[in-house]
Every structure is written in structure tokens, then in C-alpha cells.
PDB file of C-alpha atoms in Angstrom:
ATOM      1  CA  GLY A  30       7.906  -4.158  16.547  1.00  0.00           C
ATOM      2  CA  GLN A  31       5.182  -3.910  13.986  1.00  0.00           C
ATOM      3  CA  ASN A  32       2.222  -6.243  13.898  1.00  0.00           C
ATOM      4  CA  ILE A  33      -0.974  -5.659  11.973  1.00  0.00           C
ATOM      5  CA  ASP A  34      -3.477  -8.517  11.923  1.00  0.00           C
ATOM      6  CA  GLN A  35      -6.573  -9.038   9.837  1.00  0.00           C
ATOM      7  CA  PRO A  36      -8.391 -12.179   8.710  1.00  0.00           C
ATOM      8  CA  THR A  37      -6.983 -13.750   5.563  1.00  0.00           C
ATOM      9  CA  GLU A  38     -10.310 -14.508   3.890  1.00  0.00           C
ATOM     10  CA  MET A  39     -13.984 -13.724   4.312  1.00  0.00           C
ATOM     11  CA  THR A  40     -17.069 -14.680   2.362  1.00  0.00           C
ATOM     12  CA  ALA A  41     -20.363 -12.799   2.353  1.00  0.00           C
ATOM     13  CA  THR A  42     -23.602 -12.693   0.399  1.00  0.00           C
ATOM     14  CA  GLU A  43     -24.670  -9.989  -2.009  1.00  0.00           C
ATOM     15  CA  GLY A  44     -26.805  -7.382  -0.243  1.00  0.00           C
ATOM     16  CA  ALA A  45     -25.494  -8.303   3.201  1.00  0.00           C
ATOM     17  CA  ILE A  46     -23.211  -6.450   5.621  1.00  0.00           C
ATOM     18  CA  VAL A  47     -19.655  -7.525   6.381  1.00  0.00           C
ATOM     19  CA  GLN A  48     -17.212  -6.314   9.018  1.00  0.00           C
ATOM     20  CA  ILE A  49     -13.469  -6.713   8.511  1.00  0.00           C
ATOM     21  CA  ASN A  50     -11.435  -6.362  11.696  1.00  0.00           C
ATOM     22  CA  CYS A  51      -7.883  -5.140  12.101  1.00  0.00           C
ATOM     23  CA  THR A  52      -5.713  -5.106  15.207  1.00  0.00           C
ATOM     24  CA  TYR A  53      -2.361  -3.398  15.341  1.00  0.00           C
ATOM     25  CA  GLN A  54       0.751  -2.939  17.428  1.00  0.00           C
ATOM     26  CA  THR A  55       3.142  -0.465  15.845  1.00  0.00           C
ATOM     27  CA  SER A  56       5.999   1.858  16.682  1.00  0.00           C
ATOM     28  CA  GLY A  57       4.015   5.025  17.049  1.00  0.00           C
ATOM     29  CA  PHE A  58       0.610   5.763  15.559  1.00  0.00           C
ATOM     30  CA  ASN A  59      -0.408   8.584  13.294  1.00  0.00           C
ATOM     31  CA  GLY A  60      -3.587   7.321  11.685  1.00  0.00           C
ATOM     32  CA  LEU A  61      -5.110   4.199  10.174  1.00  0.00           C
ATOM     33  CA  PHE A  62      -6.106   3.712   6.551  1.00  0.00           C
ATOM     34  CA  TRP A  63      -8.281   1.203   4.735  1.00  0.00           C
ATOM     35  CA  TYR A  64      -7.652   0.418   1.085  1.00  0.00           C
ATOM     36  CA  GLN A  65      -9.336  -1.778  -1.500  1.00  0.00           C
ATOM     37  CA  GLN A  66      -7.133  -3.616  -3.958  1.00  0.00           C
ATOM     38  CA  HIS A  67      -7.982  -5.720  -6.983  1.00  0.00           C
ATOM     39  CA  ALA A  68      -5.354  -8.184  -8.171  1.00  0.00           C
ATOM     40  CA  GLY A  69      -2.570  -6.537 -10.146  1.00  0.00           C
ATOM     41  CA  GLU A  70      -3.810  -3.029  -9.464  1.00  0.00           C
ATOM     42  CA  ALA A  71      -2.882  -0.198  -7.119  1.00  0.00           C
ATOM     43  CA  PRO A  72      -4.691   0.106  -3.783  1.00  0.00           C
ATOM     44  CA  THR A  73      -7.672   2.460  -3.781  1.00  0.00           C
ATOM     45  CA  PHE A  74      -8.217   4.683  -0.742  1.00  0.00           C
ATOM     46  CA  LEU A  75     -11.378   3.949   1.234  1.00  0.00           C
ATOM     47  CA  SER A  76     -11.080   5.641   4.610  1.00  0.00           C
ATOM     48  CA  TYR A  77      -8.847   7.282   7.183  1.00  0.00           C
ATOM     49  CA  ASN A  78      -9.214   7.408  10.957  1.00  0.00           C
ATOM     50  CA  VAL A  79      -6.927   9.257  13.322  1.00  0.00           C
ATOM     51  CA  LEU A  80      -9.334   9.880  16.214  1.00  0.00           C
ATOM     52  CA  ASP A  81     -11.496   7.330  17.991  1.00  0.00           C
ATOM     53  CA  GLY A  82     -14.914   6.752  16.562  1.00  0.00           C
ATOM     54  CA  LEU A  83     -16.780   5.970  13.389  1.00  0.00           C
ATOM     55  CA  GLU A  84     -16.229   7.532   9.989  1.00  0.00           C
ATOM     56  CA  GLU A  85     -19.006   6.954   7.477  1.00  0.00           C
ATOM     57  CA  LYS A  86     -18.735   7.346   3.738  1.00  0.00           C
ATOM     58  CA  GLY A  87     -21.625   5.958   1.739  1.00  0.00           C
ATOM     59  CA  ARG A  88     -21.709   2.150   1.943  1.00  0.00           C
ATOM     60  CA  PHE A  89     -18.384   2.087   3.757  1.00  0.00           C
ATOM     61  CA  SER A  90     -17.715   2.925   7.408  1.00  0.00           C
ATOM     62  CA  SER A  91     -14.556   2.612   9.454  1.00  0.00           C
ATOM     63  CA  PHE A  92     -14.127   2.565  13.204  1.00  0.00           C
ATOM     64  CA  LEU A  93     -11.062   3.164  15.345  1.00  0.00           C
ATOM     65  CA  SER A  94     -10.217   2.557  18.994  1.00  0.00           C
ATOM     66  CA  ARG A  95      -6.676   3.704  19.685  1.00  0.00           C
ATOM     67  CA  SER A  96      -6.642   2.403  23.253  1.00  0.00           C
ATOM     68  CA  LYS A  97      -7.474  -1.091  22.008  1.00  0.00           C
ATOM     69  CA  GLY A  98      -5.329  -0.943  18.874  1.00  0.00           C
ATOM     70  CA  TYR A  99      -8.401  -1.938  16.903  1.00  0.00           C
ATOM     71  CA  SER A 100     -10.223  -0.890  13.768  1.00  0.00           C
ATOM     72  CA  TYR A 101     -12.897  -2.312  11.552  1.00  0.00           C
ATOM     73  CA  LEU A 102     -14.195  -1.650   8.065  1.00  0.00           C
ATOM     74  CA  LEU A 103     -17.935  -2.103   7.589  1.00  0.00           C
ATOM     75  CA  LEU A 104     -19.325  -2.681   4.123  1.00  0.00           C
ATOM     76  CA  LYS A 105     -23.089  -2.433   3.676  1.00  0.00           C
ATOM     77  CA  GLU A 106     -25.354  -3.519   0.823  1.00  0.00           C
ATOM     78  CA  LEU A 107     -22.628  -5.698  -0.594  1.00  0.00           C
ATOM     79  CA  GLN A 108     -22.255  -5.850  -4.352  1.00  0.00           C
ATOM     80  CA  MET A 109     -20.434  -8.411  -6.459  1.00  0.00           C
ATOM     81  CA  LYS A 110     -17.894  -5.740  -7.441  1.00  0.00           C
ATOM     82  CA  ASP A 111     -16.900  -5.452  -3.768  1.00  0.00           C
ATOM     83  CA  SER A 112     -15.033  -8.761  -4.132  1.00  0.00           C
ATOM     84  CA  ALA A 113     -11.448  -7.658  -3.602  1.00  0.00           C
ATOM     85  CA  SER A 114      -8.644  -7.546  -1.072  1.00  0.00           C
ATOM     86  CA  TYR A 115      -9.079  -5.060   1.790  1.00  0.00           C
ATOM     87  CA  LEU A 116      -5.918  -3.712   3.348  1.00  0.00           C
ATOM     88  CA  CYS A 117      -5.561  -2.166   6.785  1.00  0.00           C
ATOM     89  CA  ALA A 118      -2.553   0.163   7.034  1.00  0.00           C
ATOM     90  CA  VAL A 119      -1.086   2.152   9.915  1.00  0.00           C
ATOM     91  CA  ARG A 120       0.852   5.358   9.484  1.00  0.00           C
ATOM     92  CA  GLU A 121       3.737   5.546  11.898  1.00  0.00           C
ATOM     93  CA  GLN A 122       5.445   8.669  13.114  1.00  0.00           C
ATOM     94  CA  GLY A 123       7.606   9.828  10.253  1.00  0.00           C
ATOM     95  CA  GLY A 124       5.003   8.942   7.657  1.00  0.00           C
ATOM     96  CA  LYS A 125       5.763   5.284   6.921  1.00  0.00           C
ATOM     97  CA  LEU A 126       2.633   3.387   5.917  1.00  0.00           C
ATOM     98  CA  ILE A 127       2.712  -0.219   7.102  1.00  0.00           C
ATOM     99  CA  PHE A 128       0.196  -2.688   5.717  1.00  0.00           C
ATOM    100  CA  GLY A 129      -1.514  -5.693   7.208  1.00  0.00           C
ATOM    101  CA  GLN A 130      -1.610  -8.900   5.184  1.00  0.00           C
ATOM    102  CA  GLY A 131      -4.964  -8.033   3.630  1.00  0.00           C
ATOM    103  CA  THR A 132      -8.382  -9.701   3.767  1.00  0.00           C
ATOM    104  CA  GLU A 133      -9.631 -11.362   0.593  1.00  0.00           C
ATOM    105  CA  LEU A 134     -13.385 -10.788   0.469  1.00  0.00           C
ATOM    106  CA  SER A 135     -15.544 -12.953  -1.780  1.00  0.00           C
ATOM    107  CA  VAL A 136     -19.109 -11.777  -2.386  1.00  0.00           C
ATOM    108  CA  LYS A 137     -21.450 -14.575  -3.468  1.00  0.00           C
ATOM    109  CA  PRO A 138     -24.806 -14.142  -5.206  1.00  0.00           C
TER     110      PRO A 138
ATOM    111  CA  GLY B  23      -6.613  14.716  -8.081  1.00  0.00           C
ATOM    112  CA  ALA B  24      -2.998  13.800  -7.472  1.00  0.00           C
ATOM    113  CA  VAL B  25      -1.575  11.268  -9.923  1.00  0.00           C
ATOM    114  CA  VAL B  26       1.563   9.157  -9.848  1.00  0.00           C
ATOM    115  CA  SER B  27       2.567   7.658 -13.170  1.00  0.00           C
ATOM    116  CA  GLN B  28       4.526   4.406 -12.863  1.00  0.00           C
ATOM    117  CA  HIS B  29       6.351   2.767 -15.775  1.00  0.00           C
ATOM    118  CA  PRO B  30       6.698   0.193 -17.074  1.00  0.00           C
ATOM    119  CA  SER B  31       3.524  -1.623 -16.092  1.00  0.00           C
ATOM    120  CA  ARG B  32       5.021  -4.974 -17.072  1.00  0.00           C
ATOM    121  CA  VAL B  33       8.563  -6.043 -17.795  1.00  0.00           C
ATOM    122  CA  ILE B  34      10.242  -9.347 -18.510  1.00  0.00           C
ATOM    123  CA  CYS B  35      13.998  -9.515 -18.209  1.00  0.00           C
ATOM    124  CA  LYS B  36      16.731 -12.116 -18.237  1.00  0.00           C
ATOM    125  CA  SER B  37      18.570 -13.190 -15.113  1.00  0.00           C
ATOM    126  CA  GLY B  38      21.576 -11.023 -14.450  1.00  0.00           C
ATOM    127  CA  THR B  39      20.258  -7.904 -16.120  1.00  0.00           C
ATOM    128  CA  SER B  40      19.052  -4.720 -14.427  1.00  0.00           C
ATOM    129  CA  VAL B  41      15.618  -3.174 -14.630  1.00  0.00           C
ATOM    130  CA  LYS B  42      14.630   0.410 -13.852  1.00  0.00           C
ATOM    131  CA  ILE B  43      11.156   1.354 -12.665  1.00  0.00           C
ATOM    132  CA  GLU B  44      10.087   5.001 -12.702  1.00  0.00           C
ATOM    133  CA  CYS B  45       7.475   6.852 -10.704  1.00  0.00           C
ATOM    134  CA  ARG B  46       6.566  10.404 -11.625  1.00  0.00           C
ATOM    135  CA  SER B  47       4.224  12.708  -9.755  1.00  0.00           C
ATOM    136  CA  LEU B  48       2.293  14.565 -12.435  1.00  0.00           C
ATOM    137  CA  ASP B  49       0.598  17.420 -10.615  1.00  0.00           C
ATOM    138  CA  PHE B  50       2.269  17.707  -7.245  1.00  0.00           C
ATOM    139  CA  GLN B  51       5.693  17.547  -5.704  1.00  0.00           C
ATOM    140  CA  ALA B  52       6.422  14.210  -4.089  1.00  0.00           C
ATOM    141  CA  THR B  53       8.660  15.093  -1.182  1.00  0.00           C
ATOM    142  CA  THR B  54       8.602  11.500   0.025  1.00  0.00           C
ATOM    143  CA  MET B  55       8.331   8.312  -2.010  1.00  0.00           C
ATOM    144  CA  PHE B  56       7.769   4.831  -0.635  1.00  0.00           C
ATOM    145  CA  TRP B  57       8.596   1.663  -2.556  1.00  0.00           C
ATOM    146  CA  TYR B  58       6.742  -1.594  -1.913  1.00  0.00           C
ATOM    147  CA  ARG B  59       6.826  -5.091  -3.309  1.00  0.00           C
ATOM    148  CA  GLN B  60       3.934  -7.501  -3.262  1.00  0.00           C
ATOM    149  CA  PHE B  61       3.896 -11.270  -3.738  1.00  0.00           C
ATOM    150  CA  PRO B  62       0.762 -13.021  -5.036  1.00  0.00           C
ATOM    151  CA  LYS B  63      -2.046 -13.041  -2.476  1.00  0.00           C
ATOM    152  CA  LYS B  64       0.174 -11.197   0.002  1.00  0.00           C
ATOM    153  CA  SER B  65       0.155  -7.658   1.248  1.00  0.00           C
ATOM    154  CA  LEU B  66       2.430  -4.757   0.385  1.00  0.00           C
ATOM    155  CA  MET B  67       5.844  -4.991   1.995  1.00  0.00           C
ATOM    156  CA  LEU B  68       7.635  -1.691   2.478  1.00  0.00           C
ATOM    157  CA  MET B  69      11.112  -1.822   0.955  1.00  0.00           C
ATOM    158  CA  ALA B  70      12.394   1.708   1.418  1.00  0.00           C
ATOM    159  CA  THR B  71      11.545   5.344   1.987  1.00  0.00           C
ATOM    160  CA  SER B  72      13.160   8.101  -0.021  1.00  0.00           C
ATOM    161  CA  ASN B  73      13.071  11.834   0.496  1.00  0.00           C
ATOM    162  CA  GLU B  74      13.966  14.150  -2.365  1.00  0.00           C
ATOM    163  CA  GLY B  75      17.661  14.856  -2.438  1.00  0.00           C
ATOM    164  CA  SER B  76      18.524  12.342   0.289  1.00  0.00           C
ATOM    165  CA  LYS B  77      19.653   8.747   0.403  1.00  0.00           C
ATOM    166  CA  ALA B  78      16.883   6.206   0.756  1.00  0.00           C
ATOM    167  CA  THR B  79      16.209   4.507   4.072  1.00  0.00           C
ATOM    168  CA  TYR B  80      15.843   0.771   3.608  1.00  0.00           C
ATOM    169  CA  GLU B  81      13.751  -1.575   5.709  1.00  0.00           C
ATOM    170  CA  GLN B  82      15.444  -4.412   7.531  1.00  0.00           C
ATOM    171  CA  GLY B  83      16.287  -7.289   5.223  1.00  0.00           C
ATOM    172  CA  VAL B  84      16.176  -5.255   2.003  1.00  0.00           C
ATOM    173  CA  GLU B  85      19.499  -5.182   0.136  1.00  0.00           C
ATOM    174  CA  LYS B  86      20.291  -1.587  -0.719  1.00  0.00           C
ATOM    175  CA  ASP B  87      22.925  -2.591  -3.285  1.00  0.00           C
ATOM    176  CA  LYS B  88      20.401  -4.732  -5.112  1.00  0.00           C
ATOM    177  CA  PHE B  89      17.483  -2.315  -5.022  1.00  0.00           C
ATOM    178  CA  LEU B  90      18.871   1.084  -5.924  1.00  0.00           C
ATOM    179  CA  ILE B  91      16.563   3.988  -5.250  1.00  0.00           C
ATOM    180  CA  ASN B  92      17.079   7.464  -6.632  1.00  0.00           C
ATOM    181  CA  HIS B  93      14.918  10.468  -5.762  1.00  0.00           C
ATOM    182  CA  ALA B  94      16.825  13.280  -7.404  1.00  0.00           C
ATOM    183  CA  SER B  95      13.867  15.542  -8.061  1.00  0.00           C
ATOM    184  CA  LEU B  96      10.524  16.338  -6.482  1.00  0.00           C
ATOM    185  CA  THR B  97       8.669  14.683  -9.356  1.00  0.00           C
ATOM    186  CA  LEU B  98      10.721  11.587 -10.118  1.00  0.00           C
ATOM    187  CA  SER B  99      11.855   8.555  -8.155  1.00  0.00           C
ATOM    188  CA  THR B 100      13.362   5.416  -9.623  1.00  0.00           C
ATOM    189  CA  LEU B 101      13.907   1.876  -8.384  1.00  0.00           C
ATOM    190  CA  THR B 102      16.558  -0.180 -10.146  1.00  0.00           C
ATOM    191  CA  VAL B 103      16.649  -3.912  -9.563  1.00  0.00           C
ATOM    192  CA  THR B 104      20.254  -4.865 -10.240  1.00  0.00           C
ATOM    193  CA  SER B 105      21.447  -8.286 -11.366  1.00  0.00           C
ATOM    194  CA  ALA B 106      17.897  -9.570 -11.283  1.00  0.00           C
ATOM    195  CA  HIS B 107      17.126 -13.164 -10.360  1.00  0.00           C
ATOM    196  CA  PRO B 108      13.890 -15.149 -10.674  1.00  0.00           C
ATOM    197  CA  GLU B 109      13.186 -14.637  -6.959  1.00  0.00           C
ATOM    198  CA  ASP B 110      13.020 -10.887  -7.631  1.00  0.00           C
ATOM    199  CA  SER B 111       9.916 -11.493  -9.727  1.00  0.00           C
ATOM    200  CA  SER B 112       7.165  -9.573  -7.991  1.00  0.00           C
ATOM    201  CA  PHE B 113       4.752  -6.663  -8.186  1.00  0.00           C
ATOM    202  CA  TYR B 114       6.501  -3.401  -7.327  1.00  0.00           C
ATOM    203  CA  ILE B 115       4.515  -0.293  -6.457  1.00  0.00           C
ATOM    204  CA  CYS B 116       5.415   3.229  -5.409  1.00  0.00           C
ATOM    205  CA  SER B 117       3.514   5.629  -3.190  1.00  0.00           C
ATOM    206  CA  ALA B 118       4.085   9.358  -2.879  1.00  0.00           C
ATOM    207  CA  THR B 119       3.158  11.815  -0.191  1.00  0.00           C
ATOM    208  CA  ASP B 120       3.477  15.527   0.349  1.00  0.00           C
ATOM    209  CA  ARG B 121       2.088  18.261   2.536  1.00  0.00           C
ATOM    210  CA  SER B 122      -0.002  19.388  -0.444  1.00  0.00           C
ATOM    211  CA  LEU B 123      -1.846  16.084  -0.136  1.00  0.00           C
ATOM    212  CA  ASN B 124      -2.299  16.675   3.571  1.00  0.00           C
ATOM    213  CA  TYR B 125       0.161  13.811   3.830  1.00  0.00           C
ATOM    214  CA  GLY B 126      -2.205  11.354   2.203  1.00  0.00           C
ATOM    215  CA  TYR B 127      -0.761   8.799  -0.169  1.00  0.00           C
ATOM    216  CA  THR B 128      -0.998   8.484  -3.938  1.00  0.00           C
ATOM    217  CA  PHE B 129      -0.031   5.130  -5.429  1.00  0.00           C
ATOM    218  CA  GLY B 130       1.437   4.329  -8.783  1.00  0.00           C
ATOM    219  CA  SER B 131      -0.277   1.657 -10.857  1.00  0.00           C
ATOM    220  CA  GLY B 132       2.431  -0.915 -10.165  1.00  0.00           C
ATOM    221  CA  THR B 133       5.020  -2.823 -12.191  1.00  0.00           C
ATOM    222  CA  ARG B 134       4.846  -6.565 -12.724  1.00  0.00           C
ATOM    223  CA  LEU B 135       8.457  -7.779 -12.996  1.00  0.00           C
ATOM    224  CA  THR B 136       9.167 -11.263 -14.296  1.00  0.00           C
ATOM    225  CA  VAL B 137      12.765 -12.477 -14.344  1.00  0.00           C
ATOM    226  CA  VAL B 138      13.409 -15.484 -16.568  1.00  0.00           C
TER     227      VAL B 138
END
């Protein structure tokens, strides 16, 4: 079956670093995506990992360990505008993109 | 970049009526379209996958006779919610992919459906 787990909520302080974890068990694996979503809007692409290791893109980094079924999204130098929902999604064989329940991040001053 | 135009953005309809939601790929050919629904403070739940010219494949628990999906061309896919009920009220969003996008995903802007 499919199971993608991430924390429901997290709170962090402006300027700090936050790590959002995601564990997955899916029928086949063909890459892992992280998206940012504000309420009532479409998800915005943040990162994509298909091989083990760290992908860095500005203030955002994403890590993948396929053997552990584990990924994390690292956000540095947090800004108030980073308050949003962060979605972990796994692409299965055949192209289906399955989402975790999302992590609601609140950035406080 | 690749754009998917989704309409309408908001719709209110009466119970028992049908509502059609359209997703158009504006500058690429969407060989595959995914349809999701999202409840407040919840994640995106995949409803169905449609490939151009083929019947949609529905996820377990999704009524195919209630949520009609058409993908007759490479640039247009539609979702029709038939005989809508208040429990169908939700945020519906489409996502397209194609080899031209290196099989990345482009999302529509979503449709907020309210059934009264």
C-alpha cells in the first residue's frame, strides 16, 4: 500500500532553520518531490530527488535516502512568507504522484 | 514555463446539478492529466489519472459515474461532478505531465466548488 508520513504542524522562528521530515512506503518509487502550498492555491514546486543525497537550491535543500524511505526538506533563514503548507510527494512507477498529508509551518517573529 | 489554465476558479451550484471543471495546457501537450481533490487543512487526494484518448483510471473509492473525466485532446481535460451534493464541496485541482516537461508536473490553479 501507500503510506507517506510527515508531521502535521511545525512552528519556527524567523531567521532560524527548520527541517521537515517525510517517510514513505509506496508501490514503486520514481522520485520524491517537495511542494509549498498556500491555502486555496496550487502547489508550487520546490525540489526533486531521485538519487540519494542532498539537493540544494538557495534557502531550500532536500535530502533523500531510498534505502530508508526517508526525505527531509531544510529551510534556512526563515522568513515570515515561508509560513505555508509543505507537501512531500512520491512519484510511483507509471507517473502517479501521491502526496503526504502536508506539514503546516508557522513562522513567528 | 509550462502553464495549465483551470476554470472556473470558484463555483457555487445547487444540489442535484452538474458542474464541469476544465483544465487546458497552454504551451505544451498534456499527455497525462491527474485530478485531485483537497479538503480544508488536508493534503491532495488523487482521484483519477487520464491519458489522452483513453478512459480515465480511478483510484479506489472514487465513483467514476459521479466524477466524469474526459481527456479528448492533448490540451484539454475536463472533470464533471454529476448530481452534486454538499459533501462534494471541495477544492479540485488538476496536474499535467508530459515528456516535454521531463515528466515534471504542472498544476492548475484549482477550483473551489461549493454545493448548496
